[in-house]
mmCIF file of C-alpha atoms in Angstrom:
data_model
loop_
_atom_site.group_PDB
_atom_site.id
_atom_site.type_symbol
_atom_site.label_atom_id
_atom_site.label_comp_id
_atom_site.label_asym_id
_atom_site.label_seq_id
_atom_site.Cartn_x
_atom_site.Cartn_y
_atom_site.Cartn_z
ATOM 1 C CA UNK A 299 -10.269 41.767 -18.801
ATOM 2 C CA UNK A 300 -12.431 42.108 -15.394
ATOM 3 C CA UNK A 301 -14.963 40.292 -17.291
ATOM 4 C CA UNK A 302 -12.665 37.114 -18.117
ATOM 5 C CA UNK A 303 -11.100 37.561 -14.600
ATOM 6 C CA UNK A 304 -15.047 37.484 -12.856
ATOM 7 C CA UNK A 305 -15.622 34.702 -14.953
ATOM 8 C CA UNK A 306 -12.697 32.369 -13.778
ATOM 9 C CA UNK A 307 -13.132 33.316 -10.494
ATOM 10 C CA UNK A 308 -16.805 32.325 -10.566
ATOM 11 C CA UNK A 309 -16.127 29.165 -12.063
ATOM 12 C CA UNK A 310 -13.406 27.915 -9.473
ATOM 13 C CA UNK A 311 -16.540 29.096 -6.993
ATOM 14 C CA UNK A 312 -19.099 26.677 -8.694
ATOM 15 C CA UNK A 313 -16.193 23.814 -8.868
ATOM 16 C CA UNK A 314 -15.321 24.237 -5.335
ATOM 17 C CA UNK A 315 -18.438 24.528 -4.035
ATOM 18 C CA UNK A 316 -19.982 21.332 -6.107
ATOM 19 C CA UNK A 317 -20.801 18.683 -4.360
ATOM 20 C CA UNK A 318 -19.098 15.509 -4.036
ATOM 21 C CA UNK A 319 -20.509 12.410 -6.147
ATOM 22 C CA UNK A 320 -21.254 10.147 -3.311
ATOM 23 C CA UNK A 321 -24.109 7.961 -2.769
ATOM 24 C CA UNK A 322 -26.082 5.051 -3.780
ATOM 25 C CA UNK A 323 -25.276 4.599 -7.917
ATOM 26 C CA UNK A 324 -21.980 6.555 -7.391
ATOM 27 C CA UNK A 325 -18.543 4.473 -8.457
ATOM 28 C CA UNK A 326 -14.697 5.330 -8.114
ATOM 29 C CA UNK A 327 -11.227 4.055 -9.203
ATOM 30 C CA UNK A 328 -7.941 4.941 -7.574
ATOM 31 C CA UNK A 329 -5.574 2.805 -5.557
ATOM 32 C CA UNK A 330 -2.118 2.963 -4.801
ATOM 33 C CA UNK A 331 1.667 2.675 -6.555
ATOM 34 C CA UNK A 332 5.148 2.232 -4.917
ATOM 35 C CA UNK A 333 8.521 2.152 -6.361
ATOM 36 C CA UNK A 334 11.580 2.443 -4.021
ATOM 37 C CA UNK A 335 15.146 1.629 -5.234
ATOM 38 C CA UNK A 336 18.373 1.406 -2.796
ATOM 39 C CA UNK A 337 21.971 0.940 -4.526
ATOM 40 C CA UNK A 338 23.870 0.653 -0.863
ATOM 41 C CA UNK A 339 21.853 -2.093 1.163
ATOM 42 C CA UNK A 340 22.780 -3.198 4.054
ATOM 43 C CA UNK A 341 25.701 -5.707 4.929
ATOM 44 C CA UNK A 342 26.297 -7.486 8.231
ATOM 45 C CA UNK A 343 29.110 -9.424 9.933
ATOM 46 C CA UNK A 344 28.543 -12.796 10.811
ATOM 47 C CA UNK A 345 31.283 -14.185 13.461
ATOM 48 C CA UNK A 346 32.539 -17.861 14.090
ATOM 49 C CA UNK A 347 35.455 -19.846 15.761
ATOM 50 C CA UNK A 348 36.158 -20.659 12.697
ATOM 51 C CA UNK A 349 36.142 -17.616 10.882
ATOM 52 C CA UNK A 350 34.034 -14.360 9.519
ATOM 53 C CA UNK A 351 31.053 -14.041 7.163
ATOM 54 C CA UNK A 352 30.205 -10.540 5.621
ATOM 55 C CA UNK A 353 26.883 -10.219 3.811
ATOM 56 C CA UNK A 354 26.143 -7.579 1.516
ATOM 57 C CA UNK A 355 22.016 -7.112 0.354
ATOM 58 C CA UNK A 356 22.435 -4.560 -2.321
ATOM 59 C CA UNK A 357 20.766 -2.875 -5.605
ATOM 60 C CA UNK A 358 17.082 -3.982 -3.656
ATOM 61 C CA UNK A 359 13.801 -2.688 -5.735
ATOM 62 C CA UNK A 360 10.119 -2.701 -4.378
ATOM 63 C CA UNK A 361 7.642 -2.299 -6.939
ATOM 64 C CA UNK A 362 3.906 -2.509 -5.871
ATOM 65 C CA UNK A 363 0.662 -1.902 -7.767
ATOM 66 C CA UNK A 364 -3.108 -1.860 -6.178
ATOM 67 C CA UNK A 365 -5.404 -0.283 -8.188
ATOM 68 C CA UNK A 366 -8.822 0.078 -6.619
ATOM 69 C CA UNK A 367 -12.724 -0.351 -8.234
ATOM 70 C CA UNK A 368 -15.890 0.791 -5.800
ATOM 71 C CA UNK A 369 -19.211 1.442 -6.005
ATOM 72 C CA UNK A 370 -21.897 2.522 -3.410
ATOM 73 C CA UNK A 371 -24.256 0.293 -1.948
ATOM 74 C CA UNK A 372 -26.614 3.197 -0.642
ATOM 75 C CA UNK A 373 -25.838 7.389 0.232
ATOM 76 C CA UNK A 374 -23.419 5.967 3.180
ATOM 77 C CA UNK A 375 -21.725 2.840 2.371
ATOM 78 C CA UNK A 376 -18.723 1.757 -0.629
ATOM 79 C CA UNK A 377 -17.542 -1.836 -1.676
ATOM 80 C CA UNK A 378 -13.765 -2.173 -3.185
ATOM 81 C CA UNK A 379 -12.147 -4.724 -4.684
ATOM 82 C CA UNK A 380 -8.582 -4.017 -4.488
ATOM 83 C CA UNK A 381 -6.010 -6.398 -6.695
ATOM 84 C CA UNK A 382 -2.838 -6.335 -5.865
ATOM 85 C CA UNK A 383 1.056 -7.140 -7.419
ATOM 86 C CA UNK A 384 4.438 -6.593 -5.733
ATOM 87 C CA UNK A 385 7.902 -7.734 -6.328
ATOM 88 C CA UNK A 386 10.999 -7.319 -3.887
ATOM 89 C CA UNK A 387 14.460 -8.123 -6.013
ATOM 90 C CA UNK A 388 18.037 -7.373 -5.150
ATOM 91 C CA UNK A 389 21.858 -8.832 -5.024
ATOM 92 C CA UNK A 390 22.724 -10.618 -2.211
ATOM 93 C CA UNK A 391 26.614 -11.564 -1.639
ATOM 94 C CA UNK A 392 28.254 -13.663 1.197
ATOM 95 C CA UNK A 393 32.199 -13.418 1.435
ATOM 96 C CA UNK A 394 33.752 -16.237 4.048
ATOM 97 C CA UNK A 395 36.996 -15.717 5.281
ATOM 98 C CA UNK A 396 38.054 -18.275 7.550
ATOM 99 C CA UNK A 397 40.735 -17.470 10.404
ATOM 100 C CA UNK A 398 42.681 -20.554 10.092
ATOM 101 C CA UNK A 399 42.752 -21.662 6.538
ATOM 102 C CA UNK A 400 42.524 -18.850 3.782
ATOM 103 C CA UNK A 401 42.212 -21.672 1.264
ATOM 104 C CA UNK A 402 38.802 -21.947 2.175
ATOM 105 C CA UNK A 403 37.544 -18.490 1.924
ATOM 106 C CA UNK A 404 35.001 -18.280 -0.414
ATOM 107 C CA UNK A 405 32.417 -15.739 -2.106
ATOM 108 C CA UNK A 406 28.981 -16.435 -3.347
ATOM 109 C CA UNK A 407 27.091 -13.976 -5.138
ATOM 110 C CA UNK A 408 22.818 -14.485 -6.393
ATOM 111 C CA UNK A 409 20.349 -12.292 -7.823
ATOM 112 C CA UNK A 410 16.980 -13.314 -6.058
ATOM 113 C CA UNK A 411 13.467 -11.588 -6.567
ATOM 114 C CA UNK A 412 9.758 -12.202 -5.006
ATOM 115 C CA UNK A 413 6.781 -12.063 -6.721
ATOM 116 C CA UNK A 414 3.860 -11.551 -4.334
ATOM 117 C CA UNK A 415 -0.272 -11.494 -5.594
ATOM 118 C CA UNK A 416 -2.864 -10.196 -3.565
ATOM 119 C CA UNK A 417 -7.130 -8.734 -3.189
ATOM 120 C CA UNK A 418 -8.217 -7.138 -0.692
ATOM 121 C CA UNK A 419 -12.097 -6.591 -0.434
ATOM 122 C CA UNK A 420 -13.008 -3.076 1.368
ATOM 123 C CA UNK A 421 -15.971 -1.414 3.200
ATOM 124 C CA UNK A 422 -16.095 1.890 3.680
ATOM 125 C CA UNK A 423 -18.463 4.434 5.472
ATOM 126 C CA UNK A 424 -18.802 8.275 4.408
ATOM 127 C CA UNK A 425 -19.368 10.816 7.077
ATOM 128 C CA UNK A 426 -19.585 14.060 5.095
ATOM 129 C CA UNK A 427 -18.932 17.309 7.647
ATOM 130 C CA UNK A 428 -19.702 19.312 4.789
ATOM 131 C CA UNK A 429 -19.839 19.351 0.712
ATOM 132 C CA UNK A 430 -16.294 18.958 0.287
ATOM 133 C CA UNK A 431 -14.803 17.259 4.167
ATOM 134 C CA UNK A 432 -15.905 14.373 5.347
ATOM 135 C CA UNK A 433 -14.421 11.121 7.190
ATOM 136 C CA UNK A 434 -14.626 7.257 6.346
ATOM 137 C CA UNK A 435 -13.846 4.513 8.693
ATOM 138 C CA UNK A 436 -12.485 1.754 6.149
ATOM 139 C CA UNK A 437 -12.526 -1.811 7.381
ATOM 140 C CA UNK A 438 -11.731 -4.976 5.145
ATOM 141 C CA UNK A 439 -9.791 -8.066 4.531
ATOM 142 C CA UNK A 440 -7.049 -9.076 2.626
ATOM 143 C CA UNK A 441 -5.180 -12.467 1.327
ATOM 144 C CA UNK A 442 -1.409 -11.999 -0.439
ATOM 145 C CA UNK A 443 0.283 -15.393 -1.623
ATOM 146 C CA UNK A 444 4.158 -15.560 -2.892
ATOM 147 C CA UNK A 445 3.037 -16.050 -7.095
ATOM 148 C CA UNK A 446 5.376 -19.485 -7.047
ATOM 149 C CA UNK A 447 3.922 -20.561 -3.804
ATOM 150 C CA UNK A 448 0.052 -20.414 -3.259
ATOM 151 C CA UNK A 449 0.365 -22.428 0.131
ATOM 152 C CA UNK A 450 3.054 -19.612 1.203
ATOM 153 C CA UNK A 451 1.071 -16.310 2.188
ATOM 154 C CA UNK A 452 -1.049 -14.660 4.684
ATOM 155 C CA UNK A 453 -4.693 -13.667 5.715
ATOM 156 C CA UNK A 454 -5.578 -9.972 7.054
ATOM 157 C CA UNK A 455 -8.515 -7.954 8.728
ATOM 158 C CA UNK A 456 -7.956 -4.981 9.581
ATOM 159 C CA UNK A 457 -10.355 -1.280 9.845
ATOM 160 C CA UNK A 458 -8.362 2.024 10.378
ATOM 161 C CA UNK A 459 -9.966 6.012 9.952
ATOM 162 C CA UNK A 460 -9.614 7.795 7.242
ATOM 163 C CA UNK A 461 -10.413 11.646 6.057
ATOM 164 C CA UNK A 462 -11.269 12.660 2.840
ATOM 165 C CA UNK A 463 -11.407 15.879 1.410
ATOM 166 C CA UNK A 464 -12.784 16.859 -2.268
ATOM 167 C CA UNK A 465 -10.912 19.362 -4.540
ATOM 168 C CA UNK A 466 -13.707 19.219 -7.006
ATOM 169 C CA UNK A 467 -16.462 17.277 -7.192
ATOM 170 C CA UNK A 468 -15.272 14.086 -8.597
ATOM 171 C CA UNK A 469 -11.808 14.154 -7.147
ATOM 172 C CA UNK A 470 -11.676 12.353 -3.517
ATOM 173 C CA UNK A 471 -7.605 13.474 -1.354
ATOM 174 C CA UNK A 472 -7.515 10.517 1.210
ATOM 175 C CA UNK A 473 -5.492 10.578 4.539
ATOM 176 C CA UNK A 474 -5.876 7.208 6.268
ATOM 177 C CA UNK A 475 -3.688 7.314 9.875
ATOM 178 C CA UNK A 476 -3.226 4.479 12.377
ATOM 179 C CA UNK A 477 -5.327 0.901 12.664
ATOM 180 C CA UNK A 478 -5.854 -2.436 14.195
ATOM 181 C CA UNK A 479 -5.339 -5.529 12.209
ATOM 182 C CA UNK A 480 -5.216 -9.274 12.583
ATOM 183 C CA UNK A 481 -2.446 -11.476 10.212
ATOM 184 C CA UNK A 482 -2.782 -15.420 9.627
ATOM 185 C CA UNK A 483 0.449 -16.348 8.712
ATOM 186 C CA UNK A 484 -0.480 -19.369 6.451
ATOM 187 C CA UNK A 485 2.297 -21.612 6.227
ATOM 188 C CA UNK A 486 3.494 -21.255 9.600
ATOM 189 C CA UNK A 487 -0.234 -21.160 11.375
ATOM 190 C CA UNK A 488 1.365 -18.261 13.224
ATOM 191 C CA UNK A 489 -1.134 -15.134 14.077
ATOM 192 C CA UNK A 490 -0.320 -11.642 14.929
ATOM 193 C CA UNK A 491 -2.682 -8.395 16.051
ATOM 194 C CA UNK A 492 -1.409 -4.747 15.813
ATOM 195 C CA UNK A 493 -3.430 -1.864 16.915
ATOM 196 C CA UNK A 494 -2.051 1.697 16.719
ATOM 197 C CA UNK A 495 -3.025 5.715 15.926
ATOM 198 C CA UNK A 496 0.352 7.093 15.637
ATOM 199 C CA UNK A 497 1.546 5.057 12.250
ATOM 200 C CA UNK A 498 0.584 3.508 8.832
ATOM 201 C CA UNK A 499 -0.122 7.064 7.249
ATOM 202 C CA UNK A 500 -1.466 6.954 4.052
ATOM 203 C CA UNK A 501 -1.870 9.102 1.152
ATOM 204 C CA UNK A 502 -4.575 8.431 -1.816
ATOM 205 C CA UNK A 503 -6.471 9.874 -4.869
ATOM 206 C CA UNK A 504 -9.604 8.556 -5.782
ATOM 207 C CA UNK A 505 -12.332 9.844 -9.068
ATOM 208 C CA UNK A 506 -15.826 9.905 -8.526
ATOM 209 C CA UNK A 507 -17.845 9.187 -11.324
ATOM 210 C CA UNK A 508 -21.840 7.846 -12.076
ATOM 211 C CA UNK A 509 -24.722 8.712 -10.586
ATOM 212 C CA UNK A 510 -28.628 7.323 -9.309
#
């Protein structure tokens, strides 16, 4: 029994202690999934001389998928490509009741949803503290385009820091907090820039795999 229990606890010492499979010849998946579902909505009151409209936004879904491929360049610096899919869908109901002729109240109820495509390209660079803590500023850029739509979408750049920490050697826990990015909006030729620390966490898993 002290024999088995030496053994496990030597091998959880190798595995922690490995080192992480970065550098040039090194590849990794991962990427990201979200699922969100809200029954209630939200409903609002819209008010006019000529009467009151109430509408209700309900049984709203977000799906999104982003899996992620990357491979190192050299010991330092990762490419990913980054394809993305997302689609928003939901009830939306307007009820109009009129304060001077209930004859022309009215309700009108339609199921909508949004299909949105995107890639994203990424560049990342490791800065390994030790074998199994390290830090990666991630900077990239981005196009998403409504799937029905092409002409509908918008550009992004944006770089943001990001810590890493390995369980085992080819297992990669990613913490990204806080960046600055630039949006082209491309139908309305609109632009808008965001910089922050405080916001934007992010949570990831990526496996390490390949070698020189």
């Amino acid at each position: 029994m002290k024999k088995l229990l030496l053994s496990a606890i030597t091998s959880i010492f190798i595995i922690g202690a490995a080192q992480a499979q970065i550098g040039k010849g090194h590849k990794f998946i991962g990427g990201s999934f979200n699922f969100s579902y809200d029954e209630d909505g939200t409903s609002q009151n819209y008010n006019f001389d000529s009467g009151v409209t109430r509408y209700y936004n309900y049984k709203i879904t977000n799906f999104n998928i982003s899996p992620e491929f990357g491979f190192f360049i050299n010991d330092k610096w990762a490419i990913g490509i980054q394809p993305g899919y997302s689609r928003v869908s939901g009830t939306e109901t307007s009820n109009f009741y009129s304060a001077t002729t209930p004859a022309s109240n009215y309700s009108y109820t339609n199921k909508y949803h949004t299909d949105i495509l995107g890639l994203a390209v990424n560049l990342r660079y490791y800065c390994m503290i030790n074998e199994k803590l390290g830090f990666y500023p991630q900077m990239g850029v981005s196009t998403s385009h409504l799937a029905n739509d092409f002409s509908n979408g918008h550009f992004a750049a944006y770089a943001g820091p990001n810590v890493v920490f390995f369980p085992s050697s080819k297992v990669g826990l990613n913490m990204g907090f806080g960046n600055i990015s630039y949006q082209y909006n491309y139908l309305s030729h609109g632009s808008f820039l965001n910089a922050s620390l405080n916001n934007n966490f992010n949570f990831g898993v990526n496996y390490y795999f390949g070698g020189k």
